[in-house]
PDB file of C-alpha atoms in Angstrom:
ATOM      1  CA  MET O   1     -12.322  22.181   5.754  1.00  0.00           C
ATOM      2  CA  THR O   2     -14.374  19.184   4.728  1.00  0.00           C
ATOM      3  CA  THR O   3     -13.468  15.859   6.261  1.00  0.00           C
ATOM      4  CA  ARG O   4     -12.632  13.318   3.590  1.00  0.00           C
ATOM      5  CA  LEU O   5     -14.500  10.060   3.685  1.00  0.00           C
ATOM      6  CA  PRO O   6     -13.868   7.341   4.505  1.00  0.00           C
ATOM      7  CA  LEU O   7     -12.117   8.486   7.672  1.00  0.00           C
ATOM      8  CA  GLN O   8      -8.475   7.466   8.008  1.00  0.00           C
ATOM      9  CA  PRO O   9      -6.673   6.295  11.141  1.00  0.00           C
ATOM     10  CA  LYS O  10      -3.878   8.342  12.686  1.00  0.00           C
ATOM     11  CA  LEU O  11      -1.125   5.735  12.531  1.00  0.00           C
ATOM     12  CA  ASP O  12       2.113   5.561  14.497  1.00  0.00           C
ATOM     13  CA  PRO O  13       4.910   5.340  11.911  1.00  0.00           C
ATOM     14  CA  HIS O  14       7.553   3.982  14.325  1.00  0.00           C
ATOM     15  CA  ARG O  15       9.803   1.469  12.575  1.00  0.00           C
ATOM     16  CA  GLY O  16      12.833   1.587  14.878  1.00  0.00           C
ATOM     17  CA  SER O  17      14.951  -1.262  16.145  1.00  0.00           C
ATOM     18  CA  LYS O  18      13.434  -1.535  19.640  1.00  0.00           C
ATOM     19  CA  ASP O  19      10.951  -4.403  19.790  1.00  0.00           C
ATOM     20  CA  ARG O  20       8.908  -2.823  22.586  1.00  0.00           C
ATOM     21  CA  LEU O  21       8.368   0.407  20.647  1.00  0.00           C
ATOM     22  CA  ARG O  22       7.535  -1.442  17.415  1.00  0.00           C
ATOM     23  CA  ARG O  23       5.029  -3.604  19.295  1.00  0.00           C
ATOM     24  CA  LYS O  24       3.469  -0.527  20.934  1.00  0.00           C
ATOM     25  CA  ALA O  25       3.165   1.169  17.513  1.00  0.00           C
ATOM     26  CA  ALA O  26       1.597  -1.967  16.005  1.00  0.00           C
ATOM     27  CA  GLU O  27      -0.934  -2.152  18.863  1.00  0.00           C
ATOM     28  CA  HIS O  28      -1.840   1.525  18.414  1.00  0.00           C
ATOM     29  CA  ASN O  29      -2.214   1.067  14.647  1.00  0.00           C
ATOM     30  CA  ALA O  30      -4.499  -1.951  15.085  1.00  0.00           C
ATOM     31  CA  MET O  31      -6.636  -0.035  17.598  1.00  0.00           C
ATOM     32  CA  ALA O  32      -6.772   3.070  15.365  1.00  0.00           C
ATOM     33  CA  THR O  33      -7.820   0.980  12.376  1.00  0.00           C
ATOM     34  CA  ARG O  34     -10.583  -0.628  14.460  1.00  0.00           C
ATOM     35  CA  VAL O  35     -11.856   2.757  15.690  1.00  0.00           C
ATOM     36  CA  VAL O  36     -11.958   4.255  12.196  1.00  0.00           C
ATOM     37  CA  TYR O  37     -13.656   1.184  10.744  1.00  0.00           C
ATOM     38  CA  HIS O  38     -16.350   1.481  13.436  1.00  0.00           C
ATOM     39  CA  LEU O  39     -16.833   5.200  12.750  1.00  0.00           C
ATOM     40  CA  ASN O  40     -17.018   4.656   8.995  1.00  0.00           C
ATOM     41  CA  ARG O  41     -19.746   2.042   9.530  1.00  0.00           C
ATOM     42  CA  LEU O  42     -21.696   4.424  11.769  1.00  0.00           C
ATOM     43  CA  ILE O  43     -21.417   7.206   9.186  1.00  0.00           C
ATOM     44  CA  ALA O  44     -22.365   4.907   6.286  1.00  0.00           C
ATOM     45  CA  ASP O  45     -25.465   3.640   8.089  1.00  0.00           C
ATOM     46  CA  ASN O  46     -26.647   7.108   9.169  1.00  0.00           C
ATOM     47  CA  PRO O  47     -28.761   8.895   6.511  1.00  0.00           C
ATOM     48  CA  ASN O  48     -28.090  12.411   7.886  1.00  0.00           C
ATOM     49  CA  ASP O  49     -25.958  14.852   5.898  1.00  0.00           C
ATOM     50  CA  GLN O  50     -24.399  16.292   9.083  1.00  0.00           C
ATOM     51  CA  GLN O  51     -23.225  13.847  11.721  1.00  0.00           C
ATOM     52  CA  GLN O  52     -21.410  14.177  15.024  1.00  0.00           C
ATOM     53  CA  TYR O  53     -19.657  11.432  16.966  1.00  0.00           C
ATOM     54  CA  LEU O  54     -18.286  11.939  20.475  1.00  0.00           C
ATOM     55  CA  TRP O  55     -15.179  10.081  21.566  1.00  0.00           C
ATOM     56  CA  TYR O  56     -16.750   8.848  24.806  1.00  0.00           C
ATOM     57  CA  GLU O  57     -19.561   7.139  22.859  1.00  0.00           C
ATOM     58  CA  VAL O  58     -17.126   5.423  20.499  1.00  0.00           C
ATOM     59  CA  ALA O  59     -14.918   4.452  23.457  1.00  0.00           C
ATOM     60  CA  ARG O  60     -17.931   2.901  25.184  1.00  0.00           C
ATOM     61  CA  ASP O  61     -18.892   0.991  22.024  1.00  0.00           C
ATOM     62  CA  LEU O  62     -15.399  -0.473  21.610  1.00  0.00           C
ATOM     63  CA  GLY O  63     -14.263  -0.876  25.224  1.00  0.00           C
ATOM     64  CA  LEU O  64     -11.480   1.701  24.852  1.00  0.00           C
ATOM     65  CA  THR O  65     -10.560   4.902  26.664  1.00  0.00           C
ATOM     66  CA  VAL O  66     -11.579   8.324  25.387  1.00  0.00           C
ATOM     67  CA  GLU O  67      -7.882   9.155  24.965  1.00  0.00           C
ATOM     68  CA  GLU O  68      -7.287   6.076  22.809  1.00  0.00           C
ATOM     69  CA  VAL O  69     -10.199   6.950  20.537  1.00  0.00           C
ATOM     70  CA  GLY O  70      -9.134  10.604  20.262  1.00  0.00           C
ATOM     71  CA  SER O  71      -5.605   9.572  19.324  1.00  0.00           C
ATOM     72  CA  ALA O  72      -6.877   7.176  16.655  1.00  0.00           C
ATOM     73  CA  VAL O  73      -8.756   9.481  14.289  1.00  0.00           C
ATOM     74  CA  MET O  74      -7.171  11.904  11.872  1.00  0.00           C
ATOM     75  CA  TYR O  75      -8.838  15.339  11.807  1.00  0.00           C
ATOM     76  CA  GLY O  76     -10.928  14.788  14.911  1.00  0.00           C
ATOM     77  CA  GLY O  77     -11.400  17.456  17.552  1.00  0.00           C
ATOM     78  CA  HIS O  78     -10.884  17.390  21.298  1.00  0.00           C
ATOM     79  CA  ASN O  79     -14.217  15.698  22.101  1.00  0.00           C
ATOM     80  CA  GLY O  80     -15.210  14.090  18.823  1.00  0.00           C
ATOM     81  CA  ILE O  81     -15.693  14.628  15.123  1.00  0.00           C
ATOM     82  CA  THR O  82     -18.340  16.274  12.980  1.00  0.00           C
ATOM     83  CA  VAL O  83     -18.664  15.201   9.360  1.00  0.00           C
ATOM     84  CA  GLY O  84     -20.658  16.475   6.445  1.00  0.00           C
ATOM     85  CA  VAL O  85     -21.648  13.605   4.192  1.00  0.00           C
ATOM     86  CA  THR O  86     -22.010  14.351   0.484  1.00  0.00           C
ATOM     87  CA  GLU O  87     -23.147  11.979  -2.255  1.00  0.00           C
ATOM     88  CA  GLU O  88     -19.478  11.454  -3.106  1.00  0.00           C
ATOM     89  CA  GLY O  89     -18.831  10.568   0.543  1.00  0.00           C
ATOM     90  CA  ARG O  90     -21.736   8.112   0.514  1.00  0.00           C
ATOM     91  CA  ARG O  91     -20.235   6.374  -2.513  1.00  0.00           C
ATOM     92  CA  ALA O  92     -16.821   6.242  -0.798  1.00  0.00           C
ATOM     93  CA  LEU O  93     -18.461   4.643   2.271  1.00  0.00           C
ATOM     94  CA  ALA O  94     -20.559   2.092   0.360  1.00  0.00           C
ATOM     95  CA  SER O  95     -18.370  -0.849   1.388  1.00  0.00           C
ATOM     96  CA  TYR O  96     -18.922   0.010   5.087  1.00  0.00           C
ATOM     97  CA  LYS O  97     -22.731  -0.279   5.037  1.00  0.00           C
ATOM     98  CA  LYS O  98     -24.217  -3.070   7.125  1.00  0.00           C
TER      99      LYS O  98
END
């Protein structure tokens, strides 16, 4: 299966009535969005067709835990994510280039 670009965050859909749980979901969603934005920028700025990103490296970059990063990215593996970048993917990532 090819990973679709740009990467999408794995969001917490909780919309219940408990303020604490809604706040926790909102914090996770903000963190997941930040992680995926960072990864999309890394992918966009890397000219390689095959790229691999390890959760511990992303966690270090963003001051997060490995578990937080792993829980933030849709379609990632246990230790990270490998993406194949096509010309179509490059076009989809154009807005992320530095």
